[in-house]
CSV table of C-alpha atoms in Angstrom, one decimal:
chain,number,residue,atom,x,y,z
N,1,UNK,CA,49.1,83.6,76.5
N,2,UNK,CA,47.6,83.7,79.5
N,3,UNK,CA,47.5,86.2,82.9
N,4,UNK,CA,50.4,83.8,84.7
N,5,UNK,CA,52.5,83.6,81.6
N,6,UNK,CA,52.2,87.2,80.6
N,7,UNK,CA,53.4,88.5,84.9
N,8,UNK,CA,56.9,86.0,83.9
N,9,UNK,CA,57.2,88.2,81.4
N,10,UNK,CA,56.0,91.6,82.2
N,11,UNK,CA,59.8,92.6,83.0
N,12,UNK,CA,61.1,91.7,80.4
N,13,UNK,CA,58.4,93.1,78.3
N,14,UNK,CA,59.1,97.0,80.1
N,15,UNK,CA,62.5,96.7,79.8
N,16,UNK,CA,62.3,95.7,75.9
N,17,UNK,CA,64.3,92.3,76.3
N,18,UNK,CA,61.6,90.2,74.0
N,19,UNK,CA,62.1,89.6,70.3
N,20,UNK,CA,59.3,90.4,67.9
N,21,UNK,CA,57.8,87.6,67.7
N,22,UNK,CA,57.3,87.7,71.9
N,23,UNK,CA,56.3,91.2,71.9
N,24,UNK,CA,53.5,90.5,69.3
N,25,UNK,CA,52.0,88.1,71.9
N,26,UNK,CA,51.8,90.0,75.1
N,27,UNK,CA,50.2,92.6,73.1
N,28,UNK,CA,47.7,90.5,72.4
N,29,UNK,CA,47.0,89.6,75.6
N,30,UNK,CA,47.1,92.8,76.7
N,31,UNK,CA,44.2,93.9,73.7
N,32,UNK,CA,42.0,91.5,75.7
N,33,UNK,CA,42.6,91.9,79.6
N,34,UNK,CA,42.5,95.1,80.7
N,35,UNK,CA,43.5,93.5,84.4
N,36,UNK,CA,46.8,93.1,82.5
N,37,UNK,CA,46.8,96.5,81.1
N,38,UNK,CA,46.1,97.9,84.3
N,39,UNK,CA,49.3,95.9,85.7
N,40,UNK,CA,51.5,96.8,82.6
N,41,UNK,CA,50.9,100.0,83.5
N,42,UNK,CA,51.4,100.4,87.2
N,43,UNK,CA,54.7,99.0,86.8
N,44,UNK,CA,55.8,100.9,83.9
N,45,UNK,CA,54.9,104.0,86.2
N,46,UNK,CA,56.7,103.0,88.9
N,47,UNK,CA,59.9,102.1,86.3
N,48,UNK,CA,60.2,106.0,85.4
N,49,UNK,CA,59.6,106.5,88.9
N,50,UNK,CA,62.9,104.6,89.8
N,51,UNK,CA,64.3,106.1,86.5
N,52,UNK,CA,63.8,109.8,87.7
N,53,UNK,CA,65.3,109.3,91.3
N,54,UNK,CA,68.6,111.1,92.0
N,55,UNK,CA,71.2,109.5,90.9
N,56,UNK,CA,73.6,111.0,93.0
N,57,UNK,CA,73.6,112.3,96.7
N,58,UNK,CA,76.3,114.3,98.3
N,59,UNK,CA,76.6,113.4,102.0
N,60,UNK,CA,75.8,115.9,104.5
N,61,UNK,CA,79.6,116.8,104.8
N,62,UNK,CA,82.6,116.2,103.8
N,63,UNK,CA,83.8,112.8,103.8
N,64,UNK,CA,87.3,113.3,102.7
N,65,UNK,CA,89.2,114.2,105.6
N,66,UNK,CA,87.9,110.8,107.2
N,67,UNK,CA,88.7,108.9,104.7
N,68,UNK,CA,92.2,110.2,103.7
N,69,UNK,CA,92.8,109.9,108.0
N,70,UNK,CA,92.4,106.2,107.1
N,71,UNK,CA,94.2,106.0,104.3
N,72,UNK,CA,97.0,107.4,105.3
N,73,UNK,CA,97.0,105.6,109.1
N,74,UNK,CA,96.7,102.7,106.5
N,75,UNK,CA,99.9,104.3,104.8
N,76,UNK,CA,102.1,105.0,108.1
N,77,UNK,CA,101.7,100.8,109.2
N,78,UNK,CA,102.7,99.8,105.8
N,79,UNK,CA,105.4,102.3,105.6
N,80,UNK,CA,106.7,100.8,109.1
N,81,UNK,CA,106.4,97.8,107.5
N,82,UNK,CA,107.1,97.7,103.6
N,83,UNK,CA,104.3,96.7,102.6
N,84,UNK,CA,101.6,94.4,103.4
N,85,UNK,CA,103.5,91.0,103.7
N,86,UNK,CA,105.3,93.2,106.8
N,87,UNK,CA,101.8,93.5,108.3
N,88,UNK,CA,101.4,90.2,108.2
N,89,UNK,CA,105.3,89.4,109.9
N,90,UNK,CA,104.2,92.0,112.7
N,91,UNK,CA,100.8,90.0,113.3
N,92,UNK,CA,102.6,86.2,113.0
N,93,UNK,CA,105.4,87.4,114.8
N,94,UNK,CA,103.5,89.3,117.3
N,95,UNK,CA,101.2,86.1,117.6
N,96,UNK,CA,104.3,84.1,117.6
N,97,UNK,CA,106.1,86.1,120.4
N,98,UNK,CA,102.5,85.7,122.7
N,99,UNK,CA,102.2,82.3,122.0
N,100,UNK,CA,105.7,82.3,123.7
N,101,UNK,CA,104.6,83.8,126.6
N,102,UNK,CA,101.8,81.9,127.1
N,103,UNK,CA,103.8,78.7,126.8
N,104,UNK,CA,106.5,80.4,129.3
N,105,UNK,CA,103.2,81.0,131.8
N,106,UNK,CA,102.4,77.1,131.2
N,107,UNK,CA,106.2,76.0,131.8
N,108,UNK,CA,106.4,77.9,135.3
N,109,UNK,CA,102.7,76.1,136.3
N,110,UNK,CA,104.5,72.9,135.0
N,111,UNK,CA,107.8,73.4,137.0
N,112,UNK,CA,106.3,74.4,140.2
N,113,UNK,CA,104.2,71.5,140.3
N,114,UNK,CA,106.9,68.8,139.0
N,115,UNK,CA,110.2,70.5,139.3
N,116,UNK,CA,112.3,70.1,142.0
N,117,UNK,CA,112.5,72.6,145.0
N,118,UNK,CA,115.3,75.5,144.2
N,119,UNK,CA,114.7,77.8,147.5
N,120,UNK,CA,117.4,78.8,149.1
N,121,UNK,CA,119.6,78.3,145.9
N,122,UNK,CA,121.4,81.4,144.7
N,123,UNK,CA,121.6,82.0,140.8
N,124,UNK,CA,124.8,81.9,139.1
N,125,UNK,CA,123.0,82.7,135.7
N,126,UNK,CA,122.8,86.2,134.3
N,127,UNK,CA,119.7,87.6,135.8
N,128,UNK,CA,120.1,90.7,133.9
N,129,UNK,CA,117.2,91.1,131.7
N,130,UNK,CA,117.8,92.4,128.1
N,131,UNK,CA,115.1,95.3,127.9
N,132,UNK,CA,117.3,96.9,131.3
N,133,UNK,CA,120.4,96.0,129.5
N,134,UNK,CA,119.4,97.6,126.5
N,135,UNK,CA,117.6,100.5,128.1
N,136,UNK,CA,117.2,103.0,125.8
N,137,UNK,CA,116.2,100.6,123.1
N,138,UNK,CA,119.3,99.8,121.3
N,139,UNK,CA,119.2,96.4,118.9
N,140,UNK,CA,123.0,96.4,118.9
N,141,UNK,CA,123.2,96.7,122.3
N,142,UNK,CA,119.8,93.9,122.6
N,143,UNK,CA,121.2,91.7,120.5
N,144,UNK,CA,124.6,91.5,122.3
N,145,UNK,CA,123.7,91.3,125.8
N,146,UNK,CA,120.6,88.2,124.3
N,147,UNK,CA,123.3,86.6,122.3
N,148,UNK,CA,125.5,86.2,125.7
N,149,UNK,CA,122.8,85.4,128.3
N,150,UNK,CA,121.2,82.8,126.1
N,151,UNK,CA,124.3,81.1,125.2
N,152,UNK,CA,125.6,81.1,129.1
N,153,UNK,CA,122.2,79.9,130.2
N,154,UNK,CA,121.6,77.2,127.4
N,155,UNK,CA,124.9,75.9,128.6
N,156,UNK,CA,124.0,75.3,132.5
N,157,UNK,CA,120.4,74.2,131.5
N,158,UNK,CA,122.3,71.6,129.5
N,159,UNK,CA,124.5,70.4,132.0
N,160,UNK,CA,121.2,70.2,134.2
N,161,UNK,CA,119.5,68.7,131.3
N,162,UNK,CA,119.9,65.1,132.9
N,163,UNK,CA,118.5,66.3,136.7
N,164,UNK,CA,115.4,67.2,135.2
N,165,UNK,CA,112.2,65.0,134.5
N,166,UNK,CA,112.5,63.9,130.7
N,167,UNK,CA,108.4,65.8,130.3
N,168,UNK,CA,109.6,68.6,132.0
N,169,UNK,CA,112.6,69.0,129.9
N,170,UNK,CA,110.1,68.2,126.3
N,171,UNK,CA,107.8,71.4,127.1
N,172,UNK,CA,111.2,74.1,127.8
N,173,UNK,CA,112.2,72.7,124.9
N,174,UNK,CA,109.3,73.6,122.7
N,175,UNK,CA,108.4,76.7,124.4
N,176,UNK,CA,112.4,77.9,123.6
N,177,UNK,CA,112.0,76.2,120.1
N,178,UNK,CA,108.5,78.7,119.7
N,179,UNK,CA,110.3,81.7,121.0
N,180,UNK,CA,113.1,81.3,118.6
N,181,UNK,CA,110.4,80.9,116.1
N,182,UNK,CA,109.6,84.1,117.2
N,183,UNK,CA,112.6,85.8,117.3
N,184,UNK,CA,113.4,84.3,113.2
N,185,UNK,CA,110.2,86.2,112.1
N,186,UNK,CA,111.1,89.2,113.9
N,187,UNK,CA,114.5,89.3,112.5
N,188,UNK,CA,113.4,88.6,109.0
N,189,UNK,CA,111.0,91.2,109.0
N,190,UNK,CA,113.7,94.1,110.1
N,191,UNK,CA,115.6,92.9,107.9
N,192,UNK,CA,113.3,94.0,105.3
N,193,UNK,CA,112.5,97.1,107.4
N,194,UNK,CA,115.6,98.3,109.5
N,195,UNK,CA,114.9,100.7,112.1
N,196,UNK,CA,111.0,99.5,112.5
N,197,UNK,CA,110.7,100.9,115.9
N,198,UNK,CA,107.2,98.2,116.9
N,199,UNK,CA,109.2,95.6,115.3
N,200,UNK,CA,112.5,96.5,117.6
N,201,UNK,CA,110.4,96.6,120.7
N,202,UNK,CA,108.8,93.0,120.1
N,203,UNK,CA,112.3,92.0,119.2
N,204,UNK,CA,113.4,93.0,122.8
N,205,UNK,CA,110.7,92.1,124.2
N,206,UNK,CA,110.7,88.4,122.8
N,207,UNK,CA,114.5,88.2,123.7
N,208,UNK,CA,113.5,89.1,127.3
N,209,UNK,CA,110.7,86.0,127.4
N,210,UNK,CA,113.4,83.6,126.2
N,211,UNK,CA,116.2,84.8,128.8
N,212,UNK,CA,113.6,84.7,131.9
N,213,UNK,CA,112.3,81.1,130.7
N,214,UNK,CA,116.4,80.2,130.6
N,215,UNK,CA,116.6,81.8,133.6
N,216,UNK,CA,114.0,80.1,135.1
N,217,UNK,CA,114.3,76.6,134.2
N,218,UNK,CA,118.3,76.6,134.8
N,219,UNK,CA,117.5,76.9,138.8
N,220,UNK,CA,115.7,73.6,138.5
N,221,UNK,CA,117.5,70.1,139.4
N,222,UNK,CA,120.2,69.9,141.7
N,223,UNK,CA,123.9,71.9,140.9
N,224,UNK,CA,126.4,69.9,139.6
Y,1,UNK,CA,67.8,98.1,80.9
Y,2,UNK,CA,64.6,100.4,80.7
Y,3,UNK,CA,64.8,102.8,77.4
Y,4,UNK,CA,65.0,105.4,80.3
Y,5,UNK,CA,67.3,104.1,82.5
Y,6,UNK,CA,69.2,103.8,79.2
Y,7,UNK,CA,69.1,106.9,78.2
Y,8,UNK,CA,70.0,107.9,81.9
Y,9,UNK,CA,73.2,105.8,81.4
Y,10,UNK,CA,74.6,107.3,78.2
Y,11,UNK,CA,73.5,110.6,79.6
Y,12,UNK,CA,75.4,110.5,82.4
Y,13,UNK,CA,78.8,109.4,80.8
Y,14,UNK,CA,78.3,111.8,78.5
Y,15,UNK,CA,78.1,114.6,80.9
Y,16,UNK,CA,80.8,113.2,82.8
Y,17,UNK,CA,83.5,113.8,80.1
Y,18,UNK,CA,82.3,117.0,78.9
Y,19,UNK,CA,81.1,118.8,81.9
Y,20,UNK,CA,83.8,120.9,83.2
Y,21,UNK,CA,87.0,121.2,80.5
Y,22,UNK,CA,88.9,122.3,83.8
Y,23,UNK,CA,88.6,118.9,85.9
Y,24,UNK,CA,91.4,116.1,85.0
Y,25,UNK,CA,90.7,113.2,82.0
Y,26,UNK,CA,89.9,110.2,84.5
Y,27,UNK,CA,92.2,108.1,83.0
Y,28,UNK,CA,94.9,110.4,83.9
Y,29,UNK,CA,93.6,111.1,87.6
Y,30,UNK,CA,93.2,106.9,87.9
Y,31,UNK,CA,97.0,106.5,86.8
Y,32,UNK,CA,98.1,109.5,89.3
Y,33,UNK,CA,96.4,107.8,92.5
Y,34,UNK,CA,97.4,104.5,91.0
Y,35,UNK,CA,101.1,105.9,91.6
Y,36,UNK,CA,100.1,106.9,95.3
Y,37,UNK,CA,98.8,110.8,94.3
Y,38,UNK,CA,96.5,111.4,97.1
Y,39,UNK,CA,95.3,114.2,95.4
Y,40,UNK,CA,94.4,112.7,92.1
Y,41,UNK,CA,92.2,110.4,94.1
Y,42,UNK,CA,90.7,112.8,96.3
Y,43,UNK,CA,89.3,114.3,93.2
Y,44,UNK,CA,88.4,110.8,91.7
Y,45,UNK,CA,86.5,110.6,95.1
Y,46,UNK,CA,84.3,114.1,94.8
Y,47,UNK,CA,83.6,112.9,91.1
Y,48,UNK,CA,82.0,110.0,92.3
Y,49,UNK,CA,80.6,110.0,96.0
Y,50,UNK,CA,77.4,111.4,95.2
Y,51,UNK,CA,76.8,108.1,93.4
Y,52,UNK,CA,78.6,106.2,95.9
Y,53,UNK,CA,76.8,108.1,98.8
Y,54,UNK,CA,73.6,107.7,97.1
Y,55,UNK,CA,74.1,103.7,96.2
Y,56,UNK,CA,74.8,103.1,100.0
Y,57,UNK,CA,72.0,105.3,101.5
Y,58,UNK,CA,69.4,103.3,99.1
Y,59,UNK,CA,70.7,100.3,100.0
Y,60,UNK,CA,71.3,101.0,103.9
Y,61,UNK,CA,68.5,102.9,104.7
Y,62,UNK,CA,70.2,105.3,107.0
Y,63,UNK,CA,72.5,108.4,106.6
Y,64,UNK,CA,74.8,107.6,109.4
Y,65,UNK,CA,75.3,104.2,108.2
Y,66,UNK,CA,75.7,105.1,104.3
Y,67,UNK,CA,78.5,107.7,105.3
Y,68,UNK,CA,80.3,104.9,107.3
Y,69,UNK,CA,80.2,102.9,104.4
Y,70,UNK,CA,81.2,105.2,101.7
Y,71,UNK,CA,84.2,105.7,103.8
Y,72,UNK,CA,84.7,101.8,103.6
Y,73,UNK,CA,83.9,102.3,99.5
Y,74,UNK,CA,87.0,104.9,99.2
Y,75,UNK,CA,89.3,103.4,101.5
Y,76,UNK,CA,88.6,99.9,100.0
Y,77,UNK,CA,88.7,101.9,96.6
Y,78,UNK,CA,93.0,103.0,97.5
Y,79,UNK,CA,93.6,99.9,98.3
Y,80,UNK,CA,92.7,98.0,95.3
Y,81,UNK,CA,93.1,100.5,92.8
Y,82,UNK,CA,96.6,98.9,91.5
Y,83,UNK,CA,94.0,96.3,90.5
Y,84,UNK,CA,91.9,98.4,88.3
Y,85,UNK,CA,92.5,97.8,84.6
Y,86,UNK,CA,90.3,99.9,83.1
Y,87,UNK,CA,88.2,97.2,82.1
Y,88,UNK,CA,85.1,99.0,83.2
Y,89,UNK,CA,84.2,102.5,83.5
Y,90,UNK,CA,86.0,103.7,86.9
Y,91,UNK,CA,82.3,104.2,88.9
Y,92,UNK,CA,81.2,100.9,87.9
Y,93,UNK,CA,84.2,99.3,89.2
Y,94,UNK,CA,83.6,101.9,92.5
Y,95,UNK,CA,79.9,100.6,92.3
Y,96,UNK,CA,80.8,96.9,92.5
Y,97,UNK,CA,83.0,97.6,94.9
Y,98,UNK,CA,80.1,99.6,97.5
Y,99,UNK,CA,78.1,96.5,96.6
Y,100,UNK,CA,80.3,94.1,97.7
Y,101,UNK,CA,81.3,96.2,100.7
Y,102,UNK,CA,77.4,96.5,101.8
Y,103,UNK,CA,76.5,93.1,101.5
Y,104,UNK,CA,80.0,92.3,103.6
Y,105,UNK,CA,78.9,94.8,106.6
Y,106,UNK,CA,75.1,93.0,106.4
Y,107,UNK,CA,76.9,89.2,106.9
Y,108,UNK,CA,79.3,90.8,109.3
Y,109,UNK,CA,76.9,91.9,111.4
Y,110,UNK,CA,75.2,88.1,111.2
Y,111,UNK,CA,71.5,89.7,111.5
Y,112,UNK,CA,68.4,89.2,109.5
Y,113,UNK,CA,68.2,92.7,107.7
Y,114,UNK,CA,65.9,95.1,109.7
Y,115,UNK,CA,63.1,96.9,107.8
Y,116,UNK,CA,63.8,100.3,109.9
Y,117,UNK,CA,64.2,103.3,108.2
Y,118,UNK,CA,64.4,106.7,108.6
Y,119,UNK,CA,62.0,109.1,107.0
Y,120,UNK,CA,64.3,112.2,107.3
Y,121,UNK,CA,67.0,110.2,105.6
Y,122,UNK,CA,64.7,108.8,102.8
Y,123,UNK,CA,64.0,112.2,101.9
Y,124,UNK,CA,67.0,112.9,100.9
Y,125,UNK,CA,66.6,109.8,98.6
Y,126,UNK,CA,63.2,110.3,97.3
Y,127,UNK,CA,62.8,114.1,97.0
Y,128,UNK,CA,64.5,115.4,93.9
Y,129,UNK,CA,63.2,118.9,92.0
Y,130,UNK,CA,63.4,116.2,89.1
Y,131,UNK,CA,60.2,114.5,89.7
Y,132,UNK,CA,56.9,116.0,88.5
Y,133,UNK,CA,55.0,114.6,91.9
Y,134,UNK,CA,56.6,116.1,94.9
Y,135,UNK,CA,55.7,113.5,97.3
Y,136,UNK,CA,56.2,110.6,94.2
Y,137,UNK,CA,59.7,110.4,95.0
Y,138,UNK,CA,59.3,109.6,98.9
Y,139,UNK,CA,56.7,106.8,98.4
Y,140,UNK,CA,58.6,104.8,96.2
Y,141,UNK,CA,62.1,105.7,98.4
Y,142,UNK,CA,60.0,104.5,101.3
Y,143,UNK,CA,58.9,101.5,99.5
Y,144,UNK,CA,62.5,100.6,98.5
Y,145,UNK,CA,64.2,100.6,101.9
Y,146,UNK,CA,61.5,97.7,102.9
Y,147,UNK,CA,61.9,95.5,100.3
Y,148,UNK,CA,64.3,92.1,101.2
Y,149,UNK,CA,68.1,93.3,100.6
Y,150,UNK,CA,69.2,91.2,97.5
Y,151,UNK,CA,65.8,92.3,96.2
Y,152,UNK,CA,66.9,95.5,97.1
Y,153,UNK,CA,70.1,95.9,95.6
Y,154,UNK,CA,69.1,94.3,92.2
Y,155,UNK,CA,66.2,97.7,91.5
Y,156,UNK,CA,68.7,99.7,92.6
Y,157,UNK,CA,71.5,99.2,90.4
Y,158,UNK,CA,68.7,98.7,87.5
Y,159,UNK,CA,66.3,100.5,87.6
Y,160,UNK,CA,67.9,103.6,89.3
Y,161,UNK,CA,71.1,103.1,88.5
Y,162,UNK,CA,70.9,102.0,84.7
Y,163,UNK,CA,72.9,98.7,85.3
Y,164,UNK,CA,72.3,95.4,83.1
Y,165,UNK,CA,71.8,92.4,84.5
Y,166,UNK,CA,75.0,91.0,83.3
Y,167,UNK,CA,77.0,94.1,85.2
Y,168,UNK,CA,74.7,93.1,88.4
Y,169,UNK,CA,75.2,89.7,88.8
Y,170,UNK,CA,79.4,90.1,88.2
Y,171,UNK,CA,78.7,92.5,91.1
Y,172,UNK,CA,77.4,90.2,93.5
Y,173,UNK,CA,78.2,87.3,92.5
Y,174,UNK,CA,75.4,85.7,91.6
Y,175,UNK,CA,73.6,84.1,88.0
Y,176,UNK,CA,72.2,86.5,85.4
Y,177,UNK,CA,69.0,84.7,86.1
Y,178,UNK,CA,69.3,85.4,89.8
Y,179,UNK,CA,69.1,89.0,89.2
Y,180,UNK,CA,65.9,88.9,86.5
Y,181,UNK,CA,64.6,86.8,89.7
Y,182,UNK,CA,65.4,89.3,92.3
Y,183,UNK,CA,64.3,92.3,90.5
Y,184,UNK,CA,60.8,90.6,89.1
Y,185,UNK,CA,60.3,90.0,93.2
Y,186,UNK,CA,61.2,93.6,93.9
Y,187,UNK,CA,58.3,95.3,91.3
Y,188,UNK,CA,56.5,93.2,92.7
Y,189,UNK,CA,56.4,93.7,95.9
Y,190,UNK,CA,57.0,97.5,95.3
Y,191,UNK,CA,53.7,97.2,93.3
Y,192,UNK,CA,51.9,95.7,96.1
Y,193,UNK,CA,53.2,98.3,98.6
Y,194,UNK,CA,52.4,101.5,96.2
Y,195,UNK,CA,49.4,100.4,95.7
């Protein structure tokens, strides 16, 4: 054995991994090079000095409180929720319910620049927004007053449908088709958790995007 | 594992089930907070995060940082605990756990690791009343916060900690190999610095 071969095995030599056989021939080496010696033991010493550290700290206070804050913060959203999977409804159906507004932003760019010219015109659609209507929050009262405008204003956007340019008329489509989306998850979710008071809110507040968008778009073409 | 880090190891799960006849069978305190007792936990957590606490503050190099992430340990801890089996001895599975949960704050943060340390902090680390050498303790403490962190985390867990190399490399994920590798680089190198 030589110096090289005898530093690949110094570890394993301290920490008594090598069979007899192995162990027979470091320390032979070691018999004739003290350089090796000298190594074996300046790593042995600092082994036991590792060895002897403290094995355990205590922090300089008391972690607990923190870390029971979190858990149960961690305890309170999942017991809105249910459990997990609900915390994972709120965030797609939260990230559902923005991606409708963004889509509503992008259809009221779209219709002022292609749609045609509605000043002057006087709505006959409901402009009564569902969060007012259901002021305090109510989802009886949400659901009801959504359930009318939308079918009242999906009704004169259809008999419109034909005034307005066949694009124009793709993107409402998709941005109502996201917001129902929306509104699907939502449901689902308090269905599994009734009562969720976040989850109500985003309900209203996704019924509100899809009435204004309704509201919007059914001002567009001429009247029949 | 070192016939003293061995003997360290036995030692210390020895004393854990004897030491105080007043303090909860684990087993029984792991099942409570398994059922949502935050109180069996909590005393689950003062059982263990001196050894937590002491795991991160090695491997962190910094006291403020260490109590962050023994917070992350614990929290972590609740949240996976339906998942323990028993498969291991509760404060390995906690150990695993602050290793993976180290590692994951060092790639979150997308930076090479920084060689700073605090010498107030690491003498909390080094200085123990166990040591015959007073200032012993702080040089190689010193030494340890500088070496390269997978280095680092491999003497740690053996050769302070008392963990085989088989336990070390299910804890981060790597080759038994790997860890012979890592911790031949880390004497070395602590070697060369001691010197």
């Amino acid at each position: 054995m030589n110096c090289r071969e005898f530093d690949l095995t110094l570890d394993d030599f301290i920490d008594g991994e090598l069979d007899a056989t192995a162990v027979a021939v470091c320390e032979e080496h070691l018999a004739a090079c003290p350089r090796c010696l000298e190594m074996l033991k300046e790593a042995q010493e600092m082994v036991a000095q590792a060895a002897s550290l403290p094995r355990e700290i205590q922090p300089s206070r008391d972690l607990w409180p923190l870390i029971a804050a979190r858990i149960t913060e961690n305890k309170v959203l999942r017991g809105n929720f249910g459990s997990k999977w609900h915390t994972s409804w709120m965030i797609r159906s939260g990230l559902a319910a923005a991606a409708a507004i963004l889509l509503f932003v992008s259809t009221a760019v779209l219709l002022r620049q292609g749609g045609q010219s509605n000043s002057g015109r006087t709505a006959v659609f409901p402009t009564q927004r569902i969060v007012q209507a259901a002021m305090p929050l109510d989802l009886a009262t949400a659901r009801e007053t959504f359930s009318r405008a939308r079918q009242d204003l999906r009704a004169i956007l259809m008999a419109r449908r034909a005034d307005l340019d066949p694009k124009t008329m793709v993107v409402i489509e998709e941005n109502l088709a996201v917001i129902d989306q929306a509104v699907g998850r939502i449901e689902q979710a308090l269905l599994d958790d009734p009562g969720n008071g976040n989850l109500v809110t985003l309900l209203v507040a996704t019924y509100d995007q899809e009435i204004v968008l309704l509201q919007q778009v059914s001002g567009l073409g001429p009247r029949v | 594992m070192t016939p003293i880090a061995a003997e360290r190891h036995e030692g210390f799960w020895a004393n854990r089930m004897v030491s105080d006849p007043h303090i909860q069978p684990e087993k029984a305190l792991i099942t409570r907070a398994q059922a949502g007792d935050l109180a069996a936990f909590e005393e689950l957590y003062r059982a263990n995060a001196g050894l937590i606490f002491a795991l991160c503050m090695r491997m962190a190099g910094r006291a403020t940082l260490a109590e962050e992430l023994t917070q992350d340990v614990f929290v972590r801890a609740w949240e996976k605990l339906p998942s323990f089996r028993g498969e291991s001895a509760f404060s390995t599975w906690l150990t695993r756990l602050a290793v993976n949960v180290v590692l994951g704050e060092r790639r979150q943060r997308g930076r090479r690791e920084k060689r700073e340390t605090h010498p107030e902090d690491l003498e909390a680390v080094g200085g123990s009343t166990s040591v015959k050498d007073p200032t012993a303790g702080l040089d190689i403490a010193r030494a340890i916060a500088k070496l390269p962190l997978g280095a680092r985390a491999v003497f740690i867990l053996h050769d302070v900690h008392g963990f085989e190399h088989a336990e070390i490399a299910a804890m981060t994920g790597s080759a038994v190999g790997t860890s012979k590798a890592q911790l031949h680089r880390a004497r070395r190198l602590l070697r060369e610095r001691l010197q």
